[in-house]
Short mmCIF file of C-alpha atoms and ligand atoms in Angstrom, two decimals:
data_model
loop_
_atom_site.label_atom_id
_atom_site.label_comp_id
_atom_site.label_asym_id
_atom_site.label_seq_id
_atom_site.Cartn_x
_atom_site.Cartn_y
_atom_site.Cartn_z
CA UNK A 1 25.46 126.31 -194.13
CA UNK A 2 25.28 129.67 -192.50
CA UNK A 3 27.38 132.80 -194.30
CA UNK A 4 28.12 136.06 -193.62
CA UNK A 5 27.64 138.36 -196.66
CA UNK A 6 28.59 142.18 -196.47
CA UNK A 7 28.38 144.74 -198.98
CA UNK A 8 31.70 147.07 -197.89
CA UNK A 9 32.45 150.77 -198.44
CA UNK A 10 29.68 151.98 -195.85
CA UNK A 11 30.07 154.88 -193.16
CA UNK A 12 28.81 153.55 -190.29
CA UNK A 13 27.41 156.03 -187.75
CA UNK A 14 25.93 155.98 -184.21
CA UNK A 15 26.68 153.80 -181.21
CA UNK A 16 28.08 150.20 -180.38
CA UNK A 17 27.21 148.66 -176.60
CA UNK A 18 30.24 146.14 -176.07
CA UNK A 19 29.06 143.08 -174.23
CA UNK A 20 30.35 140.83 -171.67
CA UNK A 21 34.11 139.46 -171.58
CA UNK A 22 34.00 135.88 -173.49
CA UNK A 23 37.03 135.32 -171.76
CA UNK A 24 35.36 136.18 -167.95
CA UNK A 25 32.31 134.56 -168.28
CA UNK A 26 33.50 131.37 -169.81
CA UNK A 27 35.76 130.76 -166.32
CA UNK A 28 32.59 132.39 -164.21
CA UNK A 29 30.16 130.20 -164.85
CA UNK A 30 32.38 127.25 -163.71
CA UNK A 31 33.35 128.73 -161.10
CA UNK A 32 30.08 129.09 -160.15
CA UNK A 33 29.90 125.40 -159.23
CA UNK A 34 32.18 125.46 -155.91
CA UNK A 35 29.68 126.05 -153.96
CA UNK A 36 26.15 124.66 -153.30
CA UNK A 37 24.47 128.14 -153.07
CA UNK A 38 23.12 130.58 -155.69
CA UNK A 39 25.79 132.36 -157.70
CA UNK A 40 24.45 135.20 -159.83
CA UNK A 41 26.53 136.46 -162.84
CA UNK A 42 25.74 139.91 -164.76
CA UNK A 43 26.74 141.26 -168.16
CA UNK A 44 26.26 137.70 -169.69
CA UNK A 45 27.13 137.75 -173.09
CA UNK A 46 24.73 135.46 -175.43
CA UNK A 47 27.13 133.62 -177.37
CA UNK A 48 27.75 129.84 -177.99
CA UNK A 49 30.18 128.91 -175.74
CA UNK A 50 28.16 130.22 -172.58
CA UNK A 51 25.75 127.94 -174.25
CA UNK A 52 27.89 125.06 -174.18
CA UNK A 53 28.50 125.47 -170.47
CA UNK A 54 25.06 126.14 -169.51
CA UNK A 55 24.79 122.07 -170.78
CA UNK A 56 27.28 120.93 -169.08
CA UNK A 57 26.11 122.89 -166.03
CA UNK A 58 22.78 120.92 -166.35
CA UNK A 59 24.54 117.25 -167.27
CA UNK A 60 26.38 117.70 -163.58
CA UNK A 61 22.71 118.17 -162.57
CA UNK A 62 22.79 121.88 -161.73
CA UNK A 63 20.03 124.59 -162.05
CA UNK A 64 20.49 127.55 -164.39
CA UNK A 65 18.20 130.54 -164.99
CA UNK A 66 18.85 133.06 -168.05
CA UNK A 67 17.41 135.97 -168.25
CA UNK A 68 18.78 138.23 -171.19
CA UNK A 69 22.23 139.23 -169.68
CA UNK A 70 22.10 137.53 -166.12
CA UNK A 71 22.62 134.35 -165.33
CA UNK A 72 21.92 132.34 -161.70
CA UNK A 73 23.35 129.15 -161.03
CA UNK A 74 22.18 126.64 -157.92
CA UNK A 75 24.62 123.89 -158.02
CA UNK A 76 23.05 122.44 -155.11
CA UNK A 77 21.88 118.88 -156.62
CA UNK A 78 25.03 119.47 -158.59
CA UNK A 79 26.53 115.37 -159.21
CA UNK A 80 30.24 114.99 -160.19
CA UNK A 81 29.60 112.46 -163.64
CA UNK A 82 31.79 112.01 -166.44
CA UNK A 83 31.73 115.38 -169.27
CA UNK A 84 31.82 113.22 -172.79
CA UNK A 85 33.91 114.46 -175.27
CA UNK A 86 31.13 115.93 -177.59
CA UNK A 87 30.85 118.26 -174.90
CA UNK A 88 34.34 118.95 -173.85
CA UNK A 89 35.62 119.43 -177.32
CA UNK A 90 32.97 121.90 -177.81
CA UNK A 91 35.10 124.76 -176.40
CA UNK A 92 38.11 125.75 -174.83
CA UNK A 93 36.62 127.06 -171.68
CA UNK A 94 35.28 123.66 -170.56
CA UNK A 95 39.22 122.80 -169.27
CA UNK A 96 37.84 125.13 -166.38
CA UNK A 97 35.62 122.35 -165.08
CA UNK A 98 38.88 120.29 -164.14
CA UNK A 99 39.56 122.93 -161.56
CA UNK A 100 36.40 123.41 -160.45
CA UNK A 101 35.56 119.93 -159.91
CA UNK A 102 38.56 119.10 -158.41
CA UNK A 103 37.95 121.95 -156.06
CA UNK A 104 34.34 120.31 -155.02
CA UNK A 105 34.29 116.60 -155.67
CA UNK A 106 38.27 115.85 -156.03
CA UNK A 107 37.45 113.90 -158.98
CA UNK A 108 36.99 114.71 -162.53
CA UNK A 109 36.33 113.08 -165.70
CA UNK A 110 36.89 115.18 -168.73
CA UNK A 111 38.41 115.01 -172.24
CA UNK A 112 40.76 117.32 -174.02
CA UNK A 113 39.19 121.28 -174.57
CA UNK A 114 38.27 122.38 -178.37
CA UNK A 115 39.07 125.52 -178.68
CA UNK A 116 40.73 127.42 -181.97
CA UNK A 117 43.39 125.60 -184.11
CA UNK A 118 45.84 128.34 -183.83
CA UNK A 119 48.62 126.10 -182.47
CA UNK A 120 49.68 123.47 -180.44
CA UNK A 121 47.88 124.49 -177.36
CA UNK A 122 48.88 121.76 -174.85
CA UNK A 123 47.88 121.71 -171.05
CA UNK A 124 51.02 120.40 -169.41
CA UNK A 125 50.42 123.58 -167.11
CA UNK A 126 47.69 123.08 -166.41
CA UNK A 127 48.07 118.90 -165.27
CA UNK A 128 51.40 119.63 -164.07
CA UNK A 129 50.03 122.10 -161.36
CA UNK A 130 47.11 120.06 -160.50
CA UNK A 131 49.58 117.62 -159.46
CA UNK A 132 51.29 119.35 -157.28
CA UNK A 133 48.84 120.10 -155.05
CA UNK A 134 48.09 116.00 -154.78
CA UNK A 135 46.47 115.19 -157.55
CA UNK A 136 46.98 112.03 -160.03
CA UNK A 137 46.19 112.37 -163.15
CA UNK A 138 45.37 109.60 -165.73
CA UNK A 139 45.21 110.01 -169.55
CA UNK A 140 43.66 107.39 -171.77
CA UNK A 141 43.56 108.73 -175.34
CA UNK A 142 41.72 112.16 -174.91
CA UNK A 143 40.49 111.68 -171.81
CA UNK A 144 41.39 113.08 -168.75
CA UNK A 145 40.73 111.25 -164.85
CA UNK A 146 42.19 113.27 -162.01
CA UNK A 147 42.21 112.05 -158.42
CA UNK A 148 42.54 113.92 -155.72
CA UNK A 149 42.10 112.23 -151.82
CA UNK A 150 43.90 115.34 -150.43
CA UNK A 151 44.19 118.69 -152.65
CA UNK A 152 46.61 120.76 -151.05
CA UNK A 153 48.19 123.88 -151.31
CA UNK A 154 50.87 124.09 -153.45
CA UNK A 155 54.11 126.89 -154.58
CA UNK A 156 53.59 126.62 -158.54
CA UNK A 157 55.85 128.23 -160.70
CA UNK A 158 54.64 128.83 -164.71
CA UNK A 159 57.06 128.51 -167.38
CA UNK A 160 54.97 130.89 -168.95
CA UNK A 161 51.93 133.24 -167.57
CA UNK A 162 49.12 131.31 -169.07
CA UNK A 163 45.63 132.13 -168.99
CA UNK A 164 43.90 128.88 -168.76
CA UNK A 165 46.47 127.82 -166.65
CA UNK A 166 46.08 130.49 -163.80
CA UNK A 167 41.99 130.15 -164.09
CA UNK A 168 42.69 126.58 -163.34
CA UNK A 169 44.46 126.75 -160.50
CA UNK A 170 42.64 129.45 -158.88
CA UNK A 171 39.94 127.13 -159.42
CA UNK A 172 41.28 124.23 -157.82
CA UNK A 173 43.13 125.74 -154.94
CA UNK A 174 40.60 128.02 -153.33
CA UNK A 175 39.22 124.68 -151.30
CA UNK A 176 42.39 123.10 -151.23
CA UNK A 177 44.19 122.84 -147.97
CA UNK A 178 46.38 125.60 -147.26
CA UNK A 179 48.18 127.74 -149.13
CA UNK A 180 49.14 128.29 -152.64
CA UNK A 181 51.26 130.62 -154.83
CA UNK A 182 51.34 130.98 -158.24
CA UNK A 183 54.68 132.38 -159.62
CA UNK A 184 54.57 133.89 -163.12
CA UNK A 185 50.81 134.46 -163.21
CA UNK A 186 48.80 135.33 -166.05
CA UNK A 187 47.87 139.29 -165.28
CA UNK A 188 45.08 139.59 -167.96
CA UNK A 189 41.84 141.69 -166.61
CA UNK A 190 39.43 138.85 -167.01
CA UNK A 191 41.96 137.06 -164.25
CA UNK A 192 41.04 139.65 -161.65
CA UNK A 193 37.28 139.48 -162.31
CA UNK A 194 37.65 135.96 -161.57
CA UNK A 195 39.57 136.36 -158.58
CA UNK A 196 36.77 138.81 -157.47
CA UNK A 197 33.79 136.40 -158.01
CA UNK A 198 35.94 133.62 -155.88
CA UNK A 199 36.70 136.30 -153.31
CA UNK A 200 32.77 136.94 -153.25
CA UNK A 201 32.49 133.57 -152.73
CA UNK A 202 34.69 133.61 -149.55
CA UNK A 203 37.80 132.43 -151.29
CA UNK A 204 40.78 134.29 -149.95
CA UNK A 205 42.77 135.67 -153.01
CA UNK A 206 45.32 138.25 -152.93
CA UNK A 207 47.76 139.73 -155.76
CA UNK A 208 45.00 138.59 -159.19
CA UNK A 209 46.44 141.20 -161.59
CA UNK A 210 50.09 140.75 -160.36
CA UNK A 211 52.81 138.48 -161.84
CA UNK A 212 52.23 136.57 -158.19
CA UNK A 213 48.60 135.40 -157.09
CA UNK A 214 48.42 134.13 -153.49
CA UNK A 215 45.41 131.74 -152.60
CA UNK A 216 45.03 131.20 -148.68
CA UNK A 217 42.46 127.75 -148.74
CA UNK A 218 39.11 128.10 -147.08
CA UNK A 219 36.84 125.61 -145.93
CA UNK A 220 33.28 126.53 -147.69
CA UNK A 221 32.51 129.14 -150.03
CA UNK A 222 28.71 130.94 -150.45
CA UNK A 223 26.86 132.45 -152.87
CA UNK A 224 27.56 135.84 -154.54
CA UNK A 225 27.14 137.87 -157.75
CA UNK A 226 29.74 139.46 -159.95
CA UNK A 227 29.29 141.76 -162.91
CA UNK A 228 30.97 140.43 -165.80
CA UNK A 229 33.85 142.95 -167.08
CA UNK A 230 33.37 144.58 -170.47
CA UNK A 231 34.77 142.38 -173.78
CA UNK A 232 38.29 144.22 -174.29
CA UNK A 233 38.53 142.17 -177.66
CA UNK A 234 35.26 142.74 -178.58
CA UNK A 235 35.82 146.62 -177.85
CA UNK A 236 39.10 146.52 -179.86
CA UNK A 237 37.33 144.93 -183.13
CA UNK A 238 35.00 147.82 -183.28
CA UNK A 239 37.47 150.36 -182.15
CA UNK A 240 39.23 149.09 -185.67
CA UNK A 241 36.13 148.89 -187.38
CA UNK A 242 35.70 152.94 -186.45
CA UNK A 243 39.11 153.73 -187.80
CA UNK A 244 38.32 152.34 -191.20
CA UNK A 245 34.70 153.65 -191.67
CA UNK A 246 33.12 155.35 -188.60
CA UNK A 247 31.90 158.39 -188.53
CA UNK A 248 31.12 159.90 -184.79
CA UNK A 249 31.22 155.80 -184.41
CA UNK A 250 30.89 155.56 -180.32
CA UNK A 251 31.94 152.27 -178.98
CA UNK A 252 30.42 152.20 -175.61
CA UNK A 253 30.76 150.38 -172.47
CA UNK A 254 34.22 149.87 -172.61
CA UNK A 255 37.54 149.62 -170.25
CA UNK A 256 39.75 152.26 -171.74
CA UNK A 257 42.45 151.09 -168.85
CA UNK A 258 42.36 147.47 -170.43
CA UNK A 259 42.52 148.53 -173.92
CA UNK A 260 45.77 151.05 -173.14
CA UNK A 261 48.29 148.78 -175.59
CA UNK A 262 45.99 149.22 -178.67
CA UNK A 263 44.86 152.29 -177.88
CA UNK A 264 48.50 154.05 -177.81
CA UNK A 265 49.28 152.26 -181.11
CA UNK A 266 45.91 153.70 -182.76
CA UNK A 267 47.54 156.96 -181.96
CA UNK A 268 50.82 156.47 -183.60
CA UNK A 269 49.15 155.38 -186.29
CA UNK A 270 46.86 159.16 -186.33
CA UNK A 271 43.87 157.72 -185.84
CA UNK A 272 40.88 160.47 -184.98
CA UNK A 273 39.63 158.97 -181.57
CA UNK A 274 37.40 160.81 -178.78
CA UNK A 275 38.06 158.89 -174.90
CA UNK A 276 36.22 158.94 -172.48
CA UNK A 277 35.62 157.16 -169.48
CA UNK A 278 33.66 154.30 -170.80
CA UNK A 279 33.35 154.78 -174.68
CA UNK A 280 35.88 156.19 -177.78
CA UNK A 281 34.25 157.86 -180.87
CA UNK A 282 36.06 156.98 -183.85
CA UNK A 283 36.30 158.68 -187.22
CA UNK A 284 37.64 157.11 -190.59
CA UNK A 285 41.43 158.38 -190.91
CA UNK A 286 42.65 158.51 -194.44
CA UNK A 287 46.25 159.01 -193.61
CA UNK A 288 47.14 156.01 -191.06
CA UNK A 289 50.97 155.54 -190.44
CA UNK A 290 53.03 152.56 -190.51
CA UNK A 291 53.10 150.67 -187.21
CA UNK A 292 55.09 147.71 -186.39
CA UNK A 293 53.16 145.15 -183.88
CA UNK A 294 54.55 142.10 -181.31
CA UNK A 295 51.91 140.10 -179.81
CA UNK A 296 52.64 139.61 -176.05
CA UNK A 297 50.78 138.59 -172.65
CA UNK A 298 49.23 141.79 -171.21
CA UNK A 299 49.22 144.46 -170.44
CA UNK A 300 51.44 143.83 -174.07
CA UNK A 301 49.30 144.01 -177.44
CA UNK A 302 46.60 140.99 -177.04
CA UNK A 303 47.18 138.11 -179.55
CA UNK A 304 43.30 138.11 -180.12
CA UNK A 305 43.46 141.46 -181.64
CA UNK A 306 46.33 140.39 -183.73
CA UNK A 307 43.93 139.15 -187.06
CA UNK A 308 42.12 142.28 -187.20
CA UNK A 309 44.90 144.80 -186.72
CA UNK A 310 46.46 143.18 -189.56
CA UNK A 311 43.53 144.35 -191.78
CA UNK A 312 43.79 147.79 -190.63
CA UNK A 313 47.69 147.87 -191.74
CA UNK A 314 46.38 146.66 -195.49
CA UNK A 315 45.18 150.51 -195.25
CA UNK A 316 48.50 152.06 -194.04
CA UNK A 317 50.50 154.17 -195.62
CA UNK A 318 53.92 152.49 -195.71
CA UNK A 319 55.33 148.73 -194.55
CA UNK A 320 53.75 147.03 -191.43
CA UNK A 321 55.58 144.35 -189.30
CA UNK A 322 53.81 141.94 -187.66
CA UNK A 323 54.89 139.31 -185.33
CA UNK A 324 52.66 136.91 -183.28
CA UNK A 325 54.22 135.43 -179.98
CA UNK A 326 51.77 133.22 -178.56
CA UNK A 327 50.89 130.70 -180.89
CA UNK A 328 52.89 128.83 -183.35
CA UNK A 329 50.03 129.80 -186.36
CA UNK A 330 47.50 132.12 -186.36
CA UNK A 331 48.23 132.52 -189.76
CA UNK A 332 44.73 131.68 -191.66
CA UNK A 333 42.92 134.96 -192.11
CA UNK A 334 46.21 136.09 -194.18
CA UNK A 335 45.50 133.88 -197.21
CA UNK A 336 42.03 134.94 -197.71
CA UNK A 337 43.19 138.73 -196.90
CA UNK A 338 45.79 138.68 -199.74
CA UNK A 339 42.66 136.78 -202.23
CA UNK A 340 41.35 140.14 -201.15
CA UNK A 341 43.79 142.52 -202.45
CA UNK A 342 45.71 142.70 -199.31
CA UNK A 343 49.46 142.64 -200.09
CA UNK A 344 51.11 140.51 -197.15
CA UNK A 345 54.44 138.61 -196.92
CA UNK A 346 53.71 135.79 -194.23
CA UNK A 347 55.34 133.32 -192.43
CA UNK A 348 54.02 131.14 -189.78
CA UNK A 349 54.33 133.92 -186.99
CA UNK A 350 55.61 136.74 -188.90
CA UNK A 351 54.37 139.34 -191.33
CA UNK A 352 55.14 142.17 -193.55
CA UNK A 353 52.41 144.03 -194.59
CA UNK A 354 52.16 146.82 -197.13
CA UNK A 355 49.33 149.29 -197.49
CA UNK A 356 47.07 150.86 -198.93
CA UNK A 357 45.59 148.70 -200.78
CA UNK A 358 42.04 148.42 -202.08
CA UNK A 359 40.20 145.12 -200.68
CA UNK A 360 37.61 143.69 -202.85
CA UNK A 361 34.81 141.43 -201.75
CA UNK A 362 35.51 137.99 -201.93
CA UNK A 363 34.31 134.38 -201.47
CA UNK A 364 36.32 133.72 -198.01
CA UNK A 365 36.52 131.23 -194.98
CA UNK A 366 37.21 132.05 -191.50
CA UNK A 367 39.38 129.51 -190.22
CA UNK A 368 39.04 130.61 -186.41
CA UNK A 369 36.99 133.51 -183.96
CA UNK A 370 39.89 136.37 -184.92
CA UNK A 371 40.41 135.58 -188.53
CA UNK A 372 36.82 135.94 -189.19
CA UNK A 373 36.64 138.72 -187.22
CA UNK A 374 39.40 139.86 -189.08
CA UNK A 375 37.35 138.88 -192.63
CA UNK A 376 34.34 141.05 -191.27
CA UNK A 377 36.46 144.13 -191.03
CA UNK A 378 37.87 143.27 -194.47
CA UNK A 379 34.24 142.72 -195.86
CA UNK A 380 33.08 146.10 -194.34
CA UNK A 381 36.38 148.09 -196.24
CA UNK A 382 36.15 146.37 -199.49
CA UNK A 383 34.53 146.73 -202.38
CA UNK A 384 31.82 144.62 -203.08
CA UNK A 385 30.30 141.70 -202.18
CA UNK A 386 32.34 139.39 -199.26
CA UNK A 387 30.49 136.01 -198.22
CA UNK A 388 32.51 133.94 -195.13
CA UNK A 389 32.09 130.57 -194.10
CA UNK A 390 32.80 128.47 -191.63
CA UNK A 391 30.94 131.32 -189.30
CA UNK A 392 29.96 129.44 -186.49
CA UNK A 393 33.43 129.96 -185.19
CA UNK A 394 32.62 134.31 -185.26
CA UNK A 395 28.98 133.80 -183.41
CA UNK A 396 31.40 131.75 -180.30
CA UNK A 397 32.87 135.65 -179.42
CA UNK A 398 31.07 138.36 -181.08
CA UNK A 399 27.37 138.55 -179.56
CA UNK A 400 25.17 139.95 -182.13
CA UNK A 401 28.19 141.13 -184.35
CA UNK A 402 25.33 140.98 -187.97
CA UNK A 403 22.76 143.09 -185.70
CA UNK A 404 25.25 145.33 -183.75
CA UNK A 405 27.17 146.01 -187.19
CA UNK A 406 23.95 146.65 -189.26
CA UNK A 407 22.61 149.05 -186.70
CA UNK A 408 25.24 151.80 -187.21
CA UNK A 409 24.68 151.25 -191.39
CA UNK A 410 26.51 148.37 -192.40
CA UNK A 411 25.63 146.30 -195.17
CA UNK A 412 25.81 142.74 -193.57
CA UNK A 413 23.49 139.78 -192.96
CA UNK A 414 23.31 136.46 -192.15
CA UNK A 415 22.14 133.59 -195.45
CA UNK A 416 21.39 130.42 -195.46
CA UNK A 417 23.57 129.10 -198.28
C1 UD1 B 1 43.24 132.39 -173.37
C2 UD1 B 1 42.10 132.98 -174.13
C3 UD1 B 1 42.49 133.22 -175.59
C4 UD1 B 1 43.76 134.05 -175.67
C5 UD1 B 1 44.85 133.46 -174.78
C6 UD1 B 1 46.09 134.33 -174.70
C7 UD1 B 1 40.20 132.01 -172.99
C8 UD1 B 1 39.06 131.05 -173.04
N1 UD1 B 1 40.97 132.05 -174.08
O1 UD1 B 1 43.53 131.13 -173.99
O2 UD1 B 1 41.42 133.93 -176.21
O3 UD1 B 1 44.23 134.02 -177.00
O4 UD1 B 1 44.36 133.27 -173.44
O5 UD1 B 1 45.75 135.60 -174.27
O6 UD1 B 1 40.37 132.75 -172.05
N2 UD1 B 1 50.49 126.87 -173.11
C9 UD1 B 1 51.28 125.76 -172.88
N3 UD1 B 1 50.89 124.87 -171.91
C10 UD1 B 1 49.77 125.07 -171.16
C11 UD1 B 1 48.97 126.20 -171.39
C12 UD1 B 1 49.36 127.08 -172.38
O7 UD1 B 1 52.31 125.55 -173.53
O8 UD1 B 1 49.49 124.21 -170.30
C13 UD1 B 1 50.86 127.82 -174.19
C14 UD1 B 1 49.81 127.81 -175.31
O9 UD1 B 1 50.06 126.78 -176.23
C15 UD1 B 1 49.99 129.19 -175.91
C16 UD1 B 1 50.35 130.04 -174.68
O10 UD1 B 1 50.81 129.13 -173.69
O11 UD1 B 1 51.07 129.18 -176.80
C17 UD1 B 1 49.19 130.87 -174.16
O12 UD1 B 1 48.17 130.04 -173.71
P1 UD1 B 1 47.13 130.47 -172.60
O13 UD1 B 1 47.48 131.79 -172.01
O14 UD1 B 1 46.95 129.33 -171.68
O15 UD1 B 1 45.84 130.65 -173.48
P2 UD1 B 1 44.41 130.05 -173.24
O16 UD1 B 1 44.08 130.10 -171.78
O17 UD1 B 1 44.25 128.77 -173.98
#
């Protein structure tokens, strides 16, 4: 079994290049697959779950070419069969192929999406849309069969602005016939760079980035490229990660615009930070104040940056709330912080947290992508030795994270243990 294993307390110096959005190019590279022609997709992040979609690009029969960072997919001997469950459960993302393939064949075959067990997670949005603009949708056990003869336009209103949900029918709607509005859209940035691949593609989409996306239906759509945008939650980690030991720590490539709700609550908390257009330098702050933190949809504070500002308010000086509002439990970083030293008061979705308080290394487990983020940044303050498991679930998001870490002088690697 692979492990992390950090030796904290070092400055780390010099500069961090963030990578692709996860979140984009996880809903790109399905996308990719309405149309028959060449779609090219920059800024390609090397990390898991693009893996797992590259295979189930190539089980529908389509061509992919990687080249480090850029990606080209021909779906033009693309076949609609079944995605097994080995596949499906694999990720999260691969609920994106019920869109697109609904889009192109009007069929799909697909089980329930993996994804982190921070909650319930259901996808009544997501069916519940789809069949509103004609489709049926039959569930035996895990598995998913949609039909749609005609896939028309529909007016969809969210009970709440989901991510998945919005990718989804964006997905599904830019081929349908006519038009469709989505009320109560998810706003998040990696929505618009979606929106702008489609539109690339020919799709006519107006208002991604709004509370109210409007998708006119067009017959064909063509091949394009599309840069993917930079990794705000990626960016955020190490933004942390320069509070707590930088020094002259630049985190580069960056969206300072899409990082605004973390960024003005670094400053209440008198953090030392340098912005510029497309990087911050960071410097260790030994006096960080109190801040209370609400997860919410953005532009709000992002629920995947949740875990590992919770580490950095085990260092402030005073009492930190905490309350998640997405999911029902992203709880499972918090044990193995307070076997660290951290002293936290937690419920399922709320937290007090009290700082400082020295973190020593520890044998730990990550028990999804942000808590073991969240462990890293722990490792890196501590003192001592910190070795996580259950890593596999880190290398989905962060590309690189030992090598881009261990660059700028930390004391990490990857074992075989
Ligand atoms: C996406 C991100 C994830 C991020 C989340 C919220 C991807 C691959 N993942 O996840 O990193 O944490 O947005 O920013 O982009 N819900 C329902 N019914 C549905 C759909 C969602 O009740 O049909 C609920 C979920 O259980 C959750 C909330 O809505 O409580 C948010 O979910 P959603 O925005 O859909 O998140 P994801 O797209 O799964």
């Amino acid at each position: 079994m692979k492990k992390i294993v950090i030796n904290g307390g070092n400055t780390l110096t010099g500069t961090i290049n963030i990578s692709g959005a996860k979140n984009s190019v996880v809903a790109l590279i399905p996308a990719a697959i309405l149309t028959s022609e060449t779609v090219k997709i920059s800024n390609v992040p090397n990390l898991s779950d693009t893996e797992n979609l590259k295979k189930i690009i190539n089980l529908l029969g389509g061509q992919i070419e990687f080249s480090p960072g850029n990606l080209q997919i021909d779906s033009s001997k693309l076949q609609n069969s079944a995605i097994p469950e080995e596949l499906s459960e694999k990720l999260r993302a691969s609920y994106y192929f019920m869109g697109a393939l609904l889009g192109r064949f009007h069929h799909v075959e697909i089980f329930f999406p993996g994804g982190c067990k921070i909650g319930s997670r259901p996808i009544d949005l997501h069916i519940k849309s789809f069949e509103k603009m004609g489709t049926t949708v039959k569930k035996i056990n895990n598995k998913y069969i949609l039909d749609a003869p005609i896939l028309h336009g529909a007016n969809i209103d969210l009970r709440f602005p989901s991510v998945g949900a919005t990718v989804n029918i964006l997905l599904a709607s830019v081929l349908a016939e006519g038009t469709t509005t989505i009320n109560n859209a998810a706003r998040e940035p990696e929505i618009v760079n979606i929106a702008e691949l489609l539109n690339n593609m020919g799709a006519n989409i107006s208002g991604a980035g709004t509370k109210t996306i409007i998708i006119k239906g067009v017959k064909t759509l063509h091949g394009a490229t599309v840069n993917t945008i930079s990794d705000r939650i990626e960016a955020g980690t190490y933004i942390m990660i320069g509070a707590l030991v930088g020094k002259n720590l630049v985190i580069k490539n960056i969206i300072p615009e899409h990082l605004k709700s973390l960024i003005t609550l670094l400053k209440k908390m008198g953090i030392d930070m340098d912005i510029s257009s497309d990087s911050i330098m960071l410097n260790k702050t030994d006096i960080l104040n109190p801040v209370n933190v609400k997860t919410e949809v953005y532009p709000g504070f992002p629920t995947d940056l949740g875990q590992p500002m919770s580490v950095l308010m085990t260092q402030s000086h005073g009492k930190c709330k905490f309350e998640e509002t997405i999911y029902e439990k992203r709880t499972g970083h918090f044990s193995e912080l307070v076997k660290m030293g951290a002293n936290i008061k937690y419920t399922d979705t709320k937290a007090e947290i009290e700082g400082p308080t020295k973190l020593k290394g520890e044998i730990v487990s990550a028990s999804d992508l942000r808590a073991g983020a969240a462990l890293i940044i722990a490792g890196l303050i501590a003192n001592g030795k910190t070795k996580i498991s259950n890593i596999e679930y880190i290398l989905r998001g962060y590309e690189d994270i030992v090598e881009k870490l261990s660059n700028v002088g930390a004391d990490i690697e990857i074992i075989d243990d």
